[in-house]
Amino acid sequence: MGKSYSFPYEKDADISQSRTENDVKTGELDFMWAMTSERLEKEFEPVYFPVFRGILGMRLSIVKANQKDILSSVENLNDLKRFVPGQGKTWADTMILESNGLHVTKSHKYPNLFFMLEGERFDYFPRGLFEPWAEVDKYPQLNLTVDPHILIRYTAPMYFFTRKGNEELAQALFKELESMALSGEYKSLFYADDEVKQGIEKSNLKDRTMIQLENPYLTEKTPLERTEFWYQLGEVPH
């Protein structure tokens, strides 16, 4: 692409999605990344490439350490409905969980969810495949661990989004990402990420009970047929 981009926010700053969206709309940011939704695809120019190869839709749960087996009896969606998840109020994940009949406890602020879980405001906190271990380590003062029993799975790609009307940048981003996927470079970068590598290695996916959920909010432009874009269970890193 011949361009470089900088990150305008302070490192580790807790920036809300609503602020990020506004900054893209006003031109403060050239693009953002977010889990897609019908609304985002209407209000912005989406780049139809799953940035994390779809693994944000593969959810492992953070639970209280003294309740690490709380989900051990879950074999299907009906079993899962006995337990209450916690999620961000505006997250696309929240809508997906609710559309599958789960009753979700919500918070406007992401950091609050860890303290709410520790305080037993809900039973489990679903996170993307590569997220939970680093998050548990970030809050050592809390009594938290990663559930070893289940994998909640739904199709929920994270895309880059540019300002509405900025099709030139959106197309340039897609062309570059597609080229990297076809050459294998993107897959190599994917496995070079320490958190992604750790998440796949530590998750023990083959021994987990998989709970498949439907995502009714996917649009018809979701590139499901482009298998080279998506993480495949059991694939060998290279």
Coordinates of C-alpha atoms in Angstrom, one line a residue:
M1 CA 0.0 0.0 0.0
G2 CA 3.0 2.3 0.5
K3 CA 1.4 4.0 3.5
S4 CA 2.0 3.9 7.3
Y5 CA -0.5 4.7 10.0
S6 CA -0.1 5.8 13.6
F7 CA -2.2 5.1 16.7
P8 CA -3.5 8.4 18.1
Y9 CA -4.7 7.2 21.5
E10 CA -2.5 6.7 24.6
K11 CA -1.2 3.2 25.0
D12 CA -3.5 1.0 27.2
A13 CA -6.1 3.8 27.2
D14 CA -9.7 2.5 27.7
I15 CA -11.4 4.1 24.7
S16 CA -15.1 3.4 24.2
Q17 CA -16.3 2.1 20.9
S18 CA -18.7 5.0 20.6
R19 CA -15.8 7.5 20.7
T20 CA -13.8 5.5 18.2
E21 CA -16.8 5.4 15.8
N22 CA -17.2 9.2 16.2
D23 CA -13.5 9.8 15.5
V24 CA -13.7 7.8 12.3
K25 CA -16.9 9.7 11.2
T26 CA -15.2 13.1 11.9
G27 CA -11.9 12.1 10.2
E28 CA -9.8 12.1 13.3
L29 CA -9.2 8.4 12.5
D30 CA -8.8 6.9 9.0
F31 CA -10.2 3.6 10.1
M32 CA -11.0 1.4 13.1
W33 CA -11.5 -2.3 13.8
A34 CA -14.6 -3.8 15.5
M35 CA -16.7 -6.9 15.5
T36 CA -19.1 -6.4 12.7
S37 CA -22.8 -5.7 12.9
E38 CA -25.5 -4.7 10.5
R39 CA -25.4 -1.2 11.9
L40 CA -21.7 -0.8 11.4
E41 CA -21.8 -2.1 7.9
K42 CA -24.5 0.5 7.1
E43 CA -22.8 3.5 8.8
F44 CA -19.2 2.8 7.6
E45 CA -17.4 1.3 4.7
P46 CA -16.5 -2.3 5.8
V47 CA -13.4 -4.2 4.7
Y48 CA -14.8 -7.7 4.3
F49 CA -11.8 -9.5 5.7
P50 CA -11.9 -11.2 9.2
V51 CA -8.9 -9.5 10.9
F52 CA -8.4 -12.2 13.5
R53 CA -9.5 -15.0 11.1
G54 CA -12.8 -15.4 13.0
I55 CA -11.3 -16.5 16.4
L56 CA -13.1 -13.7 18.2
G57 CA -16.2 -15.8 17.6
M58 CA -14.6 -18.7 19.4
R59 CA -15.3 -17.9 23.0
L60 CA -13.6 -19.1 26.1
S61 CA -15.0 -18.0 29.4
I62 CA -13.4 -16.4 32.5
V63 CA -14.9 -17.7 35.7
K64 CA -14.2 -17.4 39.4
A65 CA -11.2 -19.6 40.4
N66 CA -13.2 -21.2 43.2
Q67 CA -16.0 -22.0 40.7
K68 CA -13.7 -23.2 37.9
D69 CA -16.0 -26.2 37.2
I70 CA -19.2 -24.2 37.2
L71 CA -19.7 -25.0 33.4
S72 CA -18.6 -28.6 33.6
S73 CA -22.2 -30.0 33.2
V74 CA -22.9 -27.9 30.0
E75 CA -23.5 -30.1 27.0
N76 CA -25.7 -27.9 24.9
L77 CA -27.4 -24.5 24.6
N78 CA -30.2 -25.4 26.9
D79 CA -27.7 -26.3 29.6
L80 CA -25.9 -23.1 29.0
K81 CA -29.1 -21.1 29.6
R82 CA -29.0 -22.0 33.3
F83 CA -26.0 -19.7 33.6
V84 CA -25.7 -15.9 33.2
P85 CA -22.9 -14.4 31.1
G86 CA -21.5 -10.8 31.4
Q87 CA -20.7 -8.6 28.4
G88 CA -20.3 -5.0 27.3
K89 CA -23.6 -3.2 26.8
T90 CA -22.9 -2.1 23.3
W91 CA -21.0 -5.2 22.1
A92 CA -22.1 -7.2 19.0
D93 CA -21.5 -10.3 21.1
T94 CA -24.2 -9.2 23.5
M95 CA -26.8 -9.1 20.8
I96 CA -25.7 -12.6 19.5
L97 CA -25.9 -14.2 23.0
E98 CA -29.3 -12.6 23.6
S99 CA -30.6 -13.7 20.2
N100 CA -29.8 -17.3 21.3
G101 CA -31.9 -17.0 24.4
L102 CA -29.2 -16.2 27.0
H103 CA -29.9 -13.6 29.6
V104 CA -26.9 -11.2 29.7
T105 CA -25.7 -9.0 32.5
K106 CA -24.2 -5.8 30.9
S107 CA -21.8 -3.0 31.7
H108 CA -21.0 0.1 29.8
K109 CA -17.3 -0.2 30.9
Y110 CA -15.2 -3.2 30.0
P111 CA -13.0 -3.2 33.1
N112 CA -16.0 -3.3 35.4
L113 CA -16.9 -6.7 34.1
F114 CA -14.0 -8.4 35.8
F115 CA -15.0 -6.9 39.2
M116 CA -18.7 -7.7 38.6
L117 CA -17.7 -11.4 37.9
E118 CA -15.6 -11.5 41.0
G119 CA -18.6 -10.1 42.9
E120 CA -20.8 -12.8 41.4
R121 CA -23.1 -10.5 39.5
F122 CA -22.9 -13.1 36.7
D123 CA -21.5 -16.6 36.2
Y124 CA -19.0 -16.4 33.3
F125 CA -17.4 -13.8 31.0
P126 CA -17.0 -15.1 27.4
R127 CA -13.9 -13.8 25.7
G128 CA -12.2 -14.3 22.3
L129 CA -9.9 -17.3 22.0
F130 CA -6.7 -15.3 22.6
E131 CA -8.0 -12.9 25.2
P132 CA -8.7 -14.6 28.6
W133 CA -5.3 -15.6 29.9
A134 CA -3.8 -12.1 29.5
E135 CA -6.9 -10.6 31.1
V136 CA -6.8 -12.9 34.1
D137 CA -3.1 -12.0 34.5
K138 CA -4.0 -8.3 34.4
Y139 CA -6.2 -8.6 37.4
P140 CA -4.2 -10.8 39.9
Q141 CA -6.1 -9.3 42.8
L142 CA -9.3 -11.0 41.6
N143 CA -10.2 -14.6 42.1
L144 CA -10.5 -15.5 38.4
T145 CA -9.4 -18.2 36.0
V146 CA -10.2 -19.6 32.6
D147 CA -13.0 -22.2 32.3
P148 CA -11.5 -25.5 31.0
H149 CA -14.7 -27.1 29.8
I150 CA -16.6 -25.4 27.0
L151 CA -16.1 -23.5 23.8
I152 CA -18.9 -21.2 22.7
R153 CA -18.7 -20.6 18.9
Y154 CA -20.4 -18.4 16.5
T155 CA -19.4 -16.6 13.3
A156 CA -18.5 -13.1 14.2
P157 CA -15.7 -11.5 12.2
M158 CA -13.9 -8.4 13.1
Y159 CA -13.4 -6.0 10.2
F160 CA -11.7 -2.7 9.5
F161 CA -14.1 0.1 8.9
T162 CA -13.4 3.4 7.1
R163 CA -15.5 6.5 7.0
K164 CA -18.7 6.2 4.9
G165 CA -17.8 7.1 1.4
N166 CA -14.1 6.4 1.7
E167 CA -14.3 3.4 -0.6
E168 CA -10.8 4.0 -1.9
L169 CA -9.1 3.3 1.4
A170 CA -11.5 0.3 2.2
Q171 CA -10.7 -1.2 -1.2
A172 CA -7.0 -0.7 -0.8
L173 CA -7.0 -2.4 2.7
F174 CA -9.0 -5.3 1.3
K175 CA -6.7 -5.8 -1.7
E176 CA -3.6 -5.8 0.6
L177 CA -5.1 -8.2 3.1
E178 CA -6.4 -10.5 0.4
S179 CA -3.0 -10.7 -1.2
M180 CA -1.4 -11.5 2.2
A181 CA -4.0 -14.3 2.8
L182 CA -3.4 -15.9 -0.6
S183 CA 0.4 -15.8 -0.2
G184 CA 0.3 -17.3 3.3
E185 CA 1.9 -14.2 4.8
Y186 CA -1.2 -13.3 6.8
K187 CA -1.4 -16.7 8.4
S188 CA 2.3 -16.4 9.4
L189 CA 1.6 -13.1 11.0
F190 CA -1.4 -14.5 12.8
Y191 CA 0.7 -17.2 14.4
A192 CA 3.5 -14.8 15.2
D193 CA 1.2 -13.0 17.6
D194 CA 2.2 -14.3 21.1
E195 CA -1.4 -13.9 22.5
V196 CA -2.9 -15.8 19.6
K197 CA -0.3 -18.5 19.7
Q198 CA -0.8 -18.9 23.5
G199 CA -4.6 -18.9 23.2
I200 CA -4.6 -21.7 20.6
E201 CA -1.9 -23.7 22.5
K202 CA -3.5 -23.4 26.0
S203 CA -7.2 -23.6 25.0
N204 CA -7.1 -27.4 24.5
L205 CA -10.0 -27.1 22.0
K206 CA -10.2 -30.7 21.1
D207 CA -11.3 -31.6 24.6
R208 CA -13.9 -28.9 25.1
T209 CA -17.6 -29.2 24.6
M210 CA -18.5 -26.9 21.7
I211 CA -21.7 -24.9 22.0
Q212 CA -22.6 -23.6 18.5
L213 CA -24.7 -20.4 18.4
E214 CA -26.3 -18.7 15.5
N215 CA -25.5 -15.1 14.5
P216 CA -28.6 -13.7 12.9
Y217 CA -26.9 -10.3 12.4
L218 CA -24.4 -11.5 9.7
T219 CA -25.0 -9.8 6.4
E220 CA -25.0 -11.6 3.0
K221 CA -21.7 -10.0 2.2
T222 CA -19.9 -12.0 5.0
P223 CA -17.1 -13.8 3.0
L224 CA -17.9 -17.3 4.3
E225 CA -16.9 -19.0 1.1
R226 CA -13.3 -17.5 1.4
T227 CA -12.0 -20.4 3.6
E228 CA -8.4 -19.0 3.3
F229 CA -9.6 -16.0 5.4
W230 CA -10.7 -18.0 8.4
Y231 CA -9.1 -20.1 11.1
Q232 CA -9.9 -23.8 10.7
L233 CA -10.1 -26.0 13.8
G234 CA -7.2 -28.4 13.9
E235 CA -5.1 -26.5 11.3
V236 CA -1.3 -26.8 11.5
P237 CA 0.6 -23.5 12.0
H238 CA 3.2 -22.7 9.5

